[in-house]
Tab-separated table of C-alpha atoms in Angstrom:
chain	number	residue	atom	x	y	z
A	1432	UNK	CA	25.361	-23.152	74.446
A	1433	UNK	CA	26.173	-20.998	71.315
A	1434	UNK	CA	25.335	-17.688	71.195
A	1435	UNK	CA	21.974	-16.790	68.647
A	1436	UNK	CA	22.374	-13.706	67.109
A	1437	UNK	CA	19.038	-11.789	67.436
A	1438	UNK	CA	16.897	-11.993	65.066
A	1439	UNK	CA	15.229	-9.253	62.179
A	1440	UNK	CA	11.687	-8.364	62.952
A	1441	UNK	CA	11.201	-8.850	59.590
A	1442	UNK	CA	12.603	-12.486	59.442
A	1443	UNK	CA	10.282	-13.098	63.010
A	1444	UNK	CA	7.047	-11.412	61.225
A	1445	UNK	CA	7.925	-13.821	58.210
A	1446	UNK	CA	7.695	-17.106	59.871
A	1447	UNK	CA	5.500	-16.466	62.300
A	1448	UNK	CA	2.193	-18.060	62.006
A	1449	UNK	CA	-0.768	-15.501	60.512
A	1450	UNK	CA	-4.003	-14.671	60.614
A	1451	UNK	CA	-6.130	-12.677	58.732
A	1452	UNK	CA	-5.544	-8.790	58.628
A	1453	UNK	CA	-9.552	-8.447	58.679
A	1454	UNK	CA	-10.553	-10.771	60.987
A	1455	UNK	CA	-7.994	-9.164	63.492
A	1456	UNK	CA	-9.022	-5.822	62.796
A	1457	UNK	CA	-12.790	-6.731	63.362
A	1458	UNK	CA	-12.148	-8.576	66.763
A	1459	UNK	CA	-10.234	-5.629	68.057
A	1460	UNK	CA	-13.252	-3.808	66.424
A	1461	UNK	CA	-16.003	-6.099	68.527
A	1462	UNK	CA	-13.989	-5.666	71.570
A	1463	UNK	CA	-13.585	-1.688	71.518
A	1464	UNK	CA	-17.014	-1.528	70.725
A	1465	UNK	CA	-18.621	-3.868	73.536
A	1466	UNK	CA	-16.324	-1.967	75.750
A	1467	UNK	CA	-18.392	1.729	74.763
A	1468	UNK	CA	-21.402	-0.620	75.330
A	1469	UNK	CA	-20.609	-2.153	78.921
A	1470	UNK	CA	-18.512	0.840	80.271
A	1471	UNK	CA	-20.378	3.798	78.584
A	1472	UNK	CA	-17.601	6.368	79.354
A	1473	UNK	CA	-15.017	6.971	76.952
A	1474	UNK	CA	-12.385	7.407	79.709
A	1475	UNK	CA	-13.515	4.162	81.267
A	1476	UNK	CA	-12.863	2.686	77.555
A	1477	UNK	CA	-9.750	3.905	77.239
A	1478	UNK	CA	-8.622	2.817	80.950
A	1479	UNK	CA	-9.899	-0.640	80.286
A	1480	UNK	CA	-7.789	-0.620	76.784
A	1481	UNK	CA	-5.040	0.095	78.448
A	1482	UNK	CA	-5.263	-2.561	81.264
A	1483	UNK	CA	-6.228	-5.077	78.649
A	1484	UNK	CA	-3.042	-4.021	76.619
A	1485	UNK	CA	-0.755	-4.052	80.025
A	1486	UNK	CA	-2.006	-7.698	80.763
A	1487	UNK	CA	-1.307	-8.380	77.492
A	1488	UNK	CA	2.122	-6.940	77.215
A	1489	UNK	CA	3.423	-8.837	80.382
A	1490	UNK	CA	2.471	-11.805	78.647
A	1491	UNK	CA	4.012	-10.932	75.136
A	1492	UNK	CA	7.103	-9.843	76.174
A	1493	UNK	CA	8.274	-13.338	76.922
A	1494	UNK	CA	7.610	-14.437	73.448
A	1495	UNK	CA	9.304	-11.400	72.424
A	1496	UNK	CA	12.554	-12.304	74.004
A	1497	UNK	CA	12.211	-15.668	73.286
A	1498	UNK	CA	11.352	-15.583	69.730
A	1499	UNK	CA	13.736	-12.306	68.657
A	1500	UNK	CA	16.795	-13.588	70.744
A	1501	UNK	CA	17.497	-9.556	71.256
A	1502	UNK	CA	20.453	-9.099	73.833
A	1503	UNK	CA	20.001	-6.793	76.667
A	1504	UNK	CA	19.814	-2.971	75.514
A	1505	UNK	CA	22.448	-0.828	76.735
A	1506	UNK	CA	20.705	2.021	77.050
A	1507	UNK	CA	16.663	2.976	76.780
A	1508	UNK	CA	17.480	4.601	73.259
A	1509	UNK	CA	18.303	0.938	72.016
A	1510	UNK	CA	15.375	-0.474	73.743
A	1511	UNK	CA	12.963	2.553	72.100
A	1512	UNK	CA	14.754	1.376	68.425
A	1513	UNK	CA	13.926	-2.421	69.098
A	1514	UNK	CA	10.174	-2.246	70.354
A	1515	UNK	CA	9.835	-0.082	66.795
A	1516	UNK	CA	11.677	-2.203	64.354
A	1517	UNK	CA	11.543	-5.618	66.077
A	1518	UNK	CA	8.403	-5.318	68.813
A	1519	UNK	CA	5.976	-4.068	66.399
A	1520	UNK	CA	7.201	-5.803	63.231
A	1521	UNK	CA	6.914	-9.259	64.882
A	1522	UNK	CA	3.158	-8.702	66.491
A	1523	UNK	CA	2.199	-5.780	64.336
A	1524	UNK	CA	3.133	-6.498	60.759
A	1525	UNK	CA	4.642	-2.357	60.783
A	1526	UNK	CA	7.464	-0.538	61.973
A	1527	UNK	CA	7.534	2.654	63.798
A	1528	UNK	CA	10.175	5.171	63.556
A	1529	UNK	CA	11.459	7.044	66.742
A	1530	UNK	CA	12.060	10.067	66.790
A	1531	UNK	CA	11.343	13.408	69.362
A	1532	UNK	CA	14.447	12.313	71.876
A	1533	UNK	CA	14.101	14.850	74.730
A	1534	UNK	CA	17.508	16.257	75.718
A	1535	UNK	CA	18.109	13.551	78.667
A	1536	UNK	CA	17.223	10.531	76.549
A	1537	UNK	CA	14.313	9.694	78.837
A	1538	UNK	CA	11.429	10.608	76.244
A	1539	UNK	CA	11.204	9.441	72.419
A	1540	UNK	CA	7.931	8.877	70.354
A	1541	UNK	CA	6.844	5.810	68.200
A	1542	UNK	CA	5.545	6.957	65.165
A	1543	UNK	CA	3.174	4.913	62.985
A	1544	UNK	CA	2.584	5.223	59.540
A	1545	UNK	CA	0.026	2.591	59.247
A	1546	UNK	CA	-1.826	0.872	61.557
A	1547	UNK	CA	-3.645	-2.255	60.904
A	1548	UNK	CA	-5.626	-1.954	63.690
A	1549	UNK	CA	-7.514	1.295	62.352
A	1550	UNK	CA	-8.731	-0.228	59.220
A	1551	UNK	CA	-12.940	0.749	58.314
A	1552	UNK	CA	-12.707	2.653	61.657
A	1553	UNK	CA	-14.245	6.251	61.734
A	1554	UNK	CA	-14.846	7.344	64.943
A	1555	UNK	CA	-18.384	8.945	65.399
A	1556	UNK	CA	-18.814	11.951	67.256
A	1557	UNK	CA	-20.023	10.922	70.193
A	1558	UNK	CA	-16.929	8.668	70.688
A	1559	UNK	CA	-14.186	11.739	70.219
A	1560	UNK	CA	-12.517	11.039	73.293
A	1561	UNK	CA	-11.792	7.259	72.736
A	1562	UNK	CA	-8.196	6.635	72.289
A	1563	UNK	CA	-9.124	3.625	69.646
A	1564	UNK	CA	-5.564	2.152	70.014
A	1565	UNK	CA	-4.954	2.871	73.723
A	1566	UNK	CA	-3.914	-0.937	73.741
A	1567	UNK	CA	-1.038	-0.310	72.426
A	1568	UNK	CA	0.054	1.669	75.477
A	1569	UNK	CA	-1.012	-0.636	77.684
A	1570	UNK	CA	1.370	-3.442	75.666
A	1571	UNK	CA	4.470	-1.506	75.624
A	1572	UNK	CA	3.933	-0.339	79.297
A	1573	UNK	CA	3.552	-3.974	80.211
A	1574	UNK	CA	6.415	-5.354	78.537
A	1575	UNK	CA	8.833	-2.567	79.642
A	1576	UNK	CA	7.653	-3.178	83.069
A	1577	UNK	CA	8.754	-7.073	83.133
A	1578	UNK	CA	11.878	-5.930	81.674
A	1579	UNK	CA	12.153	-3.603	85.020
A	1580	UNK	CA	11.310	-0.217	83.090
A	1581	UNK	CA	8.313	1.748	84.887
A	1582	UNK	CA	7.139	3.997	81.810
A	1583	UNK	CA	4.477	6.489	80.787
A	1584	UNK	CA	2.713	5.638	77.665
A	1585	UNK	CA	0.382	8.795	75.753
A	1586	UNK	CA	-0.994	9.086	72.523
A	1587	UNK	CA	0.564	12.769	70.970
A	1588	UNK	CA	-1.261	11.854	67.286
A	1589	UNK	CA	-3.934	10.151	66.619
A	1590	UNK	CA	-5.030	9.248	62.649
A	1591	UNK	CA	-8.689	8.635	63.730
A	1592	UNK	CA	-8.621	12.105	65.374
A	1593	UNK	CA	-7.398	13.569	61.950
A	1594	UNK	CA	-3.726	13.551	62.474
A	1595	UNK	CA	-1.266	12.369	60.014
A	1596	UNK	CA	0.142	9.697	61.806
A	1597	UNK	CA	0.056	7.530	64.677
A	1598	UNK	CA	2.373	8.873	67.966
A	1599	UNK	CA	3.165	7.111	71.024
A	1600	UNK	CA	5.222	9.085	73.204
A	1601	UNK	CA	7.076	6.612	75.445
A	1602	UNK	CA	8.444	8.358	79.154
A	1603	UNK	CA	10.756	6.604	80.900
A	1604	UNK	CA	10.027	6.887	84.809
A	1605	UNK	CA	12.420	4.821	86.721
A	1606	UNK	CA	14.794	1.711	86.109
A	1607	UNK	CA	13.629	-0.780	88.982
A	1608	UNK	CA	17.042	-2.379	90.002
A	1609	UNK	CA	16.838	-6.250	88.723
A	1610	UNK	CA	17.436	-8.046	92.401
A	1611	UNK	CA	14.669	-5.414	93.786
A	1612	UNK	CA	11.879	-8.129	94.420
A	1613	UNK	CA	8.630	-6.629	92.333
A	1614	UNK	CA	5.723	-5.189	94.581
A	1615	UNK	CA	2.882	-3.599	93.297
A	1616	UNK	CA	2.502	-0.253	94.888
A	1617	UNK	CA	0.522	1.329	92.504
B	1330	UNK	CA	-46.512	8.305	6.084
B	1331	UNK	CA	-46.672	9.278	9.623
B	1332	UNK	CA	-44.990	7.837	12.717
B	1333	UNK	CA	-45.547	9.339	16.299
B	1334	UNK	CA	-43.201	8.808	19.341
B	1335	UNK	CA	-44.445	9.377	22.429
B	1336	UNK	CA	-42.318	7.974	24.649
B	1337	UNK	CA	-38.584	7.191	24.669
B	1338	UNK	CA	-38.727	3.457	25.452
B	1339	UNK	CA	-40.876	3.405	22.597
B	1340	UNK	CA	-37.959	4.752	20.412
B	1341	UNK	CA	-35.664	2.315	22.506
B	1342	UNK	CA	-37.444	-0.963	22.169
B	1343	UNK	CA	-39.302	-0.565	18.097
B	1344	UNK	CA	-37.162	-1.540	15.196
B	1345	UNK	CA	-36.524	2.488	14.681
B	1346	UNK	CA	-34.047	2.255	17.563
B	1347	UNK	CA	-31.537	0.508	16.007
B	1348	UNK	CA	-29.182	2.785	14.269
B	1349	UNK	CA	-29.236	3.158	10.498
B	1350	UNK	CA	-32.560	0.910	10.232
B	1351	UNK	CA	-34.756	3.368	10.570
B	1352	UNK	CA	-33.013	5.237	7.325
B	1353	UNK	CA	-34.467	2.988	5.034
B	1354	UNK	CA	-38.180	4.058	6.219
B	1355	UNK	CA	-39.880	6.451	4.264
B	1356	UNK	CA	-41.857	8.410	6.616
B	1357	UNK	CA	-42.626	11.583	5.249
B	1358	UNK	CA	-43.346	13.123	9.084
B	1359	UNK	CA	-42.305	11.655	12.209
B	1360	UNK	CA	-44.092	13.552	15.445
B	1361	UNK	CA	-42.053	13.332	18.630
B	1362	UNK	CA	-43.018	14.814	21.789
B	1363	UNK	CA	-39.704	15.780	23.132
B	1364	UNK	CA	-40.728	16.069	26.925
B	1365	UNK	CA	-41.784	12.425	26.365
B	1366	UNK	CA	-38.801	11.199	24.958
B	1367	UNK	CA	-35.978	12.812	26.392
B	1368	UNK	CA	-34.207	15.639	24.640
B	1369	UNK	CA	-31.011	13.105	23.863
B	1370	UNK	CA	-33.081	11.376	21.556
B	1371	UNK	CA	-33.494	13.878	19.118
B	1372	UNK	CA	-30.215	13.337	18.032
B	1373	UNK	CA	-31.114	9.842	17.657
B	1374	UNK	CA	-33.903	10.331	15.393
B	1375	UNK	CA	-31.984	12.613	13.555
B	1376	UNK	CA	-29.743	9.732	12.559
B	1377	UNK	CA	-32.917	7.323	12.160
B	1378	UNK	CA	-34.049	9.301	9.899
B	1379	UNK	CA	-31.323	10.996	7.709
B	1380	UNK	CA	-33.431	11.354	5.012
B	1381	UNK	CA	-36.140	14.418	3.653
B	1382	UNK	CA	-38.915	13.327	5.908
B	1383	UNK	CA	-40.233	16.343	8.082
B	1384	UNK	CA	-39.258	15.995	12.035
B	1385	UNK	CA	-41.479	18.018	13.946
B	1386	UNK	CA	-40.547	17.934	17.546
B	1387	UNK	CA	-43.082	19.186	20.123
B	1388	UNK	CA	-41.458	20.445	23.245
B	1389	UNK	CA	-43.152	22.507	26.141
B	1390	UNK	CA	-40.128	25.147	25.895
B	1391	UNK	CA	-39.903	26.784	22.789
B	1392	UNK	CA	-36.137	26.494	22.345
B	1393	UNK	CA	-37.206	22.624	21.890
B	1394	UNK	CA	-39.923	23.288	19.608
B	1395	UNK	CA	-38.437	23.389	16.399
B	1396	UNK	CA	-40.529	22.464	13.106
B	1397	UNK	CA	-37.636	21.614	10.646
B	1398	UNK	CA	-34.727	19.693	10.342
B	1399	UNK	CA	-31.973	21.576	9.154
B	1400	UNK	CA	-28.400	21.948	10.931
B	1401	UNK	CA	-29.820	24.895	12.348
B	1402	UNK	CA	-31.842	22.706	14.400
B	1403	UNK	CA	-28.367	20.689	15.785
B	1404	UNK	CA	-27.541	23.801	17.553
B	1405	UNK	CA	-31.092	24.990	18.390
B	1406	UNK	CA	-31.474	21.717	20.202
B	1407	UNK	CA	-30.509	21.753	23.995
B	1408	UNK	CA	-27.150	20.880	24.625
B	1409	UNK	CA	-26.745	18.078	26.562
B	1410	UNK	CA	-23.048	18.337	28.014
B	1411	UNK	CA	-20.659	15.459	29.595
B	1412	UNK	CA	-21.648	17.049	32.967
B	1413	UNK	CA	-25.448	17.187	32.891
B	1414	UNK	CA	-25.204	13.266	31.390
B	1415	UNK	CA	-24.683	12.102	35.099
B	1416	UNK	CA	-25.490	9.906	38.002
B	1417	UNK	CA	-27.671	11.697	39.653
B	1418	UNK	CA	-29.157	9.666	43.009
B	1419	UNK	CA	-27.569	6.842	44.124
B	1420	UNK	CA	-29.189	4.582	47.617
B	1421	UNK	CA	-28.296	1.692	49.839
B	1422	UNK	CA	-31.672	0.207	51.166
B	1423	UNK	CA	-31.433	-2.429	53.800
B	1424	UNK	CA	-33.145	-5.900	53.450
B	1425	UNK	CA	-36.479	-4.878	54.991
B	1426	UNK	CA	-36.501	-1.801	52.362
B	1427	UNK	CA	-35.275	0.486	55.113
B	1428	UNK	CA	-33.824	3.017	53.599
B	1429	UNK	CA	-29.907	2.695	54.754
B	1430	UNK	CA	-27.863	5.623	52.684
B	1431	UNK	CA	-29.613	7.917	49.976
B	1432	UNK	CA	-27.485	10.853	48.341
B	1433	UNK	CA	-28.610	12.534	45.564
B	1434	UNK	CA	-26.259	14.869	43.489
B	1435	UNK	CA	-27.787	17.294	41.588
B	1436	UNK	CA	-27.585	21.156	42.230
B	1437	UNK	CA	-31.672	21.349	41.648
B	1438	UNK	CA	-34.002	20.979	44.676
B	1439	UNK	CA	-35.746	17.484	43.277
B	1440	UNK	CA	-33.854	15.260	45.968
B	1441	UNK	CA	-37.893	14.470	47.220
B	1442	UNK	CA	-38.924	13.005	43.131
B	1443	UNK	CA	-35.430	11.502	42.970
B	1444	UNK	CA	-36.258	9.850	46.597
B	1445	UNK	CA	-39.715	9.059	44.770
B	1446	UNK	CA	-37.498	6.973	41.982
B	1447	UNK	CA	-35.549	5.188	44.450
B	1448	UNK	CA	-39.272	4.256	46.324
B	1449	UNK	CA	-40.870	2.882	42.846
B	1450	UNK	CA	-37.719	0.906	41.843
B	1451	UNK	CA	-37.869	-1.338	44.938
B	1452	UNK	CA	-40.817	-2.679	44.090
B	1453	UNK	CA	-39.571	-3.531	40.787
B	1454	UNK	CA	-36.718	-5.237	42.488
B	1455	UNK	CA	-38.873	-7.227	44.422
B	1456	UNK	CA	-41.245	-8.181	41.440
B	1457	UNK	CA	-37.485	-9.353	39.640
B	1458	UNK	CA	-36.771	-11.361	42.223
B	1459	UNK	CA	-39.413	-13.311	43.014
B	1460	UNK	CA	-39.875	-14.037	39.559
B	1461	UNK	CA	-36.491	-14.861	38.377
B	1462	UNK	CA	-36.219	-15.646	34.746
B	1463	UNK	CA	-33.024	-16.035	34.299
B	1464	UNK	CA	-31.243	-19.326	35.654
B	1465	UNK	CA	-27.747	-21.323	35.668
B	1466	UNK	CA	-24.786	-19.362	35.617
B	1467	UNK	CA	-26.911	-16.115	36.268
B	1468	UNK	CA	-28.201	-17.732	39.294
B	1469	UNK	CA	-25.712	-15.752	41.373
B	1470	UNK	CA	-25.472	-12.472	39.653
B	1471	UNK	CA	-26.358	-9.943	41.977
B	1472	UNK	CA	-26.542	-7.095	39.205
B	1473	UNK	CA	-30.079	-6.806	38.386
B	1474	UNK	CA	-29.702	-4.501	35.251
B	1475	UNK	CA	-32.200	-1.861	33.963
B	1476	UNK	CA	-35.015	-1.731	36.099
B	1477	UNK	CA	-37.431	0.881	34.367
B	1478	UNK	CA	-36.374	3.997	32.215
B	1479	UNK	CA	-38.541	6.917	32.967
B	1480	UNK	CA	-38.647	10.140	30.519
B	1481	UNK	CA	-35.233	11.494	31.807
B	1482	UNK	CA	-34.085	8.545	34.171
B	1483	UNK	CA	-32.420	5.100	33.482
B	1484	UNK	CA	-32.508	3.121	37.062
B	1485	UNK	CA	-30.398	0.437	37.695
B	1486	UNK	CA	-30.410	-2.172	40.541
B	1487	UNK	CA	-28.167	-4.219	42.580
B	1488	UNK	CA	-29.071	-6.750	44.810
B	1489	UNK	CA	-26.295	-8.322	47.132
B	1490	UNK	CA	-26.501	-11.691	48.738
B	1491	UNK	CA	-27.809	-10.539	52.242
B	1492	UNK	CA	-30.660	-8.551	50.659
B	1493	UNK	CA	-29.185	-5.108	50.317
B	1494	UNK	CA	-30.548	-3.194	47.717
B	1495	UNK	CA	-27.940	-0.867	45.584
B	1496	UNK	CA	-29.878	1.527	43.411
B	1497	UNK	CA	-28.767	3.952	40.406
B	1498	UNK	CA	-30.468	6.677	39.412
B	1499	UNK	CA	-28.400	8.375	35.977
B	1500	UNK	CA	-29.665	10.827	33.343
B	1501	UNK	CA	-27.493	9.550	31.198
B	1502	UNK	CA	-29.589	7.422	29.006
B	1503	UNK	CA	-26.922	5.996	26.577
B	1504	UNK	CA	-24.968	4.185	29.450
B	1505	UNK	CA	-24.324	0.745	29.211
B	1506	UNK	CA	-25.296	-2.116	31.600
B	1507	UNK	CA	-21.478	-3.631	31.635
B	1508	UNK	CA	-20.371	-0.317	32.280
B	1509	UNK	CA	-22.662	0.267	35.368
B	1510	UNK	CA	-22.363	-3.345	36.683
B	1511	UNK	CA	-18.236	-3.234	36.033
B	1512	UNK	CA	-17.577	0.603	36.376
B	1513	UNK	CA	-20.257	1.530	39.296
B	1514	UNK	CA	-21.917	-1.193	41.206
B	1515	UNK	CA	-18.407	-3.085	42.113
B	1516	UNK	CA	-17.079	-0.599	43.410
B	1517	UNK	CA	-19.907	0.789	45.417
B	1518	UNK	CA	-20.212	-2.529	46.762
B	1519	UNK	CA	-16.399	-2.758	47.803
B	1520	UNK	CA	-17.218	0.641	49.528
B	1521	UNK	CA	-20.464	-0.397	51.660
B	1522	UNK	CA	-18.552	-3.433	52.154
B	1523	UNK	CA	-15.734	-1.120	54.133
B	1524	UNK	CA	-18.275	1.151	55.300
B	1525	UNK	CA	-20.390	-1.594	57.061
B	1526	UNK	CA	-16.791	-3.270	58.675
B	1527	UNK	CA	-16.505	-0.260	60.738
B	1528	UNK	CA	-16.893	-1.212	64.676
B	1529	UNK	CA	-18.894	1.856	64.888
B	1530	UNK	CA	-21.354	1.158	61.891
B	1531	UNK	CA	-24.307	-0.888	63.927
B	1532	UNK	CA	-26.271	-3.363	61.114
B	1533	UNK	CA	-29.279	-2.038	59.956
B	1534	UNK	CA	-28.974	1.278	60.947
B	1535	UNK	CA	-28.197	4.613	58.306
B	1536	UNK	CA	-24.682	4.449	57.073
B	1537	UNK	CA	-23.268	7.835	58.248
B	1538	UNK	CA	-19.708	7.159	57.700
B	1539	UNK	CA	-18.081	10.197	56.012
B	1540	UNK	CA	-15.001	8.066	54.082
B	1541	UNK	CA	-18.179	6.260	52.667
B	1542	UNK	CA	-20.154	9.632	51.172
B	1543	UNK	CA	-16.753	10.938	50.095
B	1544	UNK	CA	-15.835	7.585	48.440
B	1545	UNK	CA	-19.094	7.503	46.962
B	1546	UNK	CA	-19.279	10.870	45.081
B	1547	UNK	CA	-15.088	10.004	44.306
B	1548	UNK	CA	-16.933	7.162	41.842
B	1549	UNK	CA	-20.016	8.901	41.048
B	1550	UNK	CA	-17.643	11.706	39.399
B	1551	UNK	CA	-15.399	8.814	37.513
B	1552	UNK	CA	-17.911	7.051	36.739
B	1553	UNK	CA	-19.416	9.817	34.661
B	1554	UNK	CA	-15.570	10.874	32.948
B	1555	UNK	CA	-15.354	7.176	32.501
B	1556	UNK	CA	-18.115	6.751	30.302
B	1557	UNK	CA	-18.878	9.900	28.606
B	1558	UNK	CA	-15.231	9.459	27.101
């Protein structure tokens, strides 16, 4: 079988099939907000996000691979620069930038400009601990995971919160060797 | 002859009130009671009535009392700048007339008479729409237009399809409807309609979303450059 050369986010995001910006952004809306209703706690809201978002990235990143034809990464760096330009192009409709390398190349940050999830949103007071995204972690901690990369996904900037941009600083934990059979023991 | 104004709709809606008409009446005094008028209209008398008939304006403050009608008086009238010629109360009221948003914007305490305006004009909204006259292609125009001017106040109304009630409260009394349907109420609505999309925004309830106030007063204020220039 020929080789495929991997594909553009752009050129993935282009031909994949679309929905409507506001209809996605309300959904996500309903959800976050039936969450504060059901769970009441904001940290409880932002845990379930997060497990939502993992379940979701273990799922996605099969799509991912399948759809961008991306060859292995070399190195985490690489892997950082294709979840920004390809990952979040092709489910997102944006790119991030990375930037904020720590000196062993084992912490970088995402950095959204725009974030379609976020549209209407204002956060009221009594909700000022909600990570509104915090499914994003959970969807790049999921993916890396299948991909045997344990990570540590935060939120450093948050737009809702009054920040200038969106930052999701990614830490890499551990690289589970490949042949290591996958237990949960977390 | 002698003609008395007593109210400013009465100026509005006689044959006086359009411009340059009235200059072929020969009135030789024409009584106006200013606080009943509006103090803009003076000007518009003044061209009604461009000719040696005697304008005696009767005012509660003297610098609006003035018995001639020289171009001493132009200056001696009050001046009514771009600024003061403003929006001054603007409301969202829900479907069961619950009052959703209501921000008034003037720097004198009347927010309670302004809040009084915004009361009255929803039954006038109601009375419109359960008589509709108009019909056909108006049949889905959700701008109401003028709903009653008062001696300083024009109020305008907007009604959108799920019963939400926009109102306008301006002082400026030479606006026109196009202007607040094209310049004001589409906008506004493209704002609630934002404002309302927000997960945290729960239907029926007060609208207490900052973005909205501040996008609110950011058209109130370019509304009012808009159409005073």
């Amino acid at each position: 079988m020929p080789a495929v050369a991997p594909r553009s986010g752009d050129a993935i995001f282009a031909s994949a099939e679309r929905v409507n910006a506001e209809l996605f952004t309300l959904t996500y809306g309903a959800i976050v907000r039936q969450l504060i209703t059901d769970l009441e706690e904001v940290d409880e809201v932002n845990k379930q996000l997060d497990q939502m978002g993992y379940n979701i990235g273990v799922r996605l990143i099969d799509e991912f691979l399948a759809k961008s034809n991306v060859s292995r990464c070399v190195d985490f760096k690489e892997t950082a620069e294709v979840i920004a330009k390809v990952g979040f192009k092709m489910f997102l409709g944006v790119t991030a930038t990375v930037t904020n390398w720590d000196a062993e190349g084992t912490t970088c940050s995402l950095v959204l400009e725009d974030n379609p999830l976020v549209d209407f949103v204002e956060l009221p007071d009594t909700c000022q601990g909600l990570h509104y995204c915090n499914v994003l972690n959970g969807v790049v901690r999921g993916a890396l995971e299948m991909v045997s990369m344990k990570t540590e996904v935060t939120w450093i900037r948050d737009m809702l919160r009054g920040d200038d941009a969106y930052e999701l600083q990614v830490k890499l934990l551990k690289q589970i060797p490949e042949e290591y059979p996958y237990k949960d023991d977390e | 002859m002698f003609i008395l104004f007593d109210s400013y709709f009465w100026i509005h809606e006689s044959q006086w009130g359009k411009e340059g008409e009235g200059g072929g009446n020969t009135f030789d005094v024409v009584l106006c009671f200013v606080g009943a008028i509006g103090g803009k209209a003076i000007q518009q008398l003044l061209v009604m009535f461009p000719q040696d008939s005697l304008l005696i304006f009767v005012a509660s403050s003297p610098s609006l009392c003035s018995g001639t009608r020289t171009a001493e008086l132009d200056h001696r009238l009050p001046k009514v700048s771009a600024s003061e010629e403003m929006i001054v109360c603007v409301a969202v009221v829900g479907h069961q007339n619950n009052p959703l948003y209501i921000q008034s914007f003037t720097e004198a305490d009347d927010a309670l008479k302004l809040h009084h305006i915004v009361h009255c004009s929803l039954d006038v909204i109601d009375e419109r729409v359960n008589n509709p006259k108009k019909s056909g292609p108006m049949l889905n125009e959700t701008f109401l237009g003028l709903l009653y001017p008062t001696e300083n106040y024009k109020v305008y109304g907007y009604l959108t399809n799920t019963k939400v009630k926009f109102i306008l409260v301006t002082t400026d009394l030479d606006v026109r409807d196009a202007d607040v349907r094209n310049q004001f109420f589409r906008k506004f609505h493209a704002a609630y309609v934002d404002a309302v999309s927000n997960p945290f925004h729960v239907p029926g309830k007060k609208i207490t979303s900052r973005t909205f106030a501040e996008r609110v007063s950011n058209i109130v204020k370019s509304f009012g450059l808009g159409s005073s220039g």
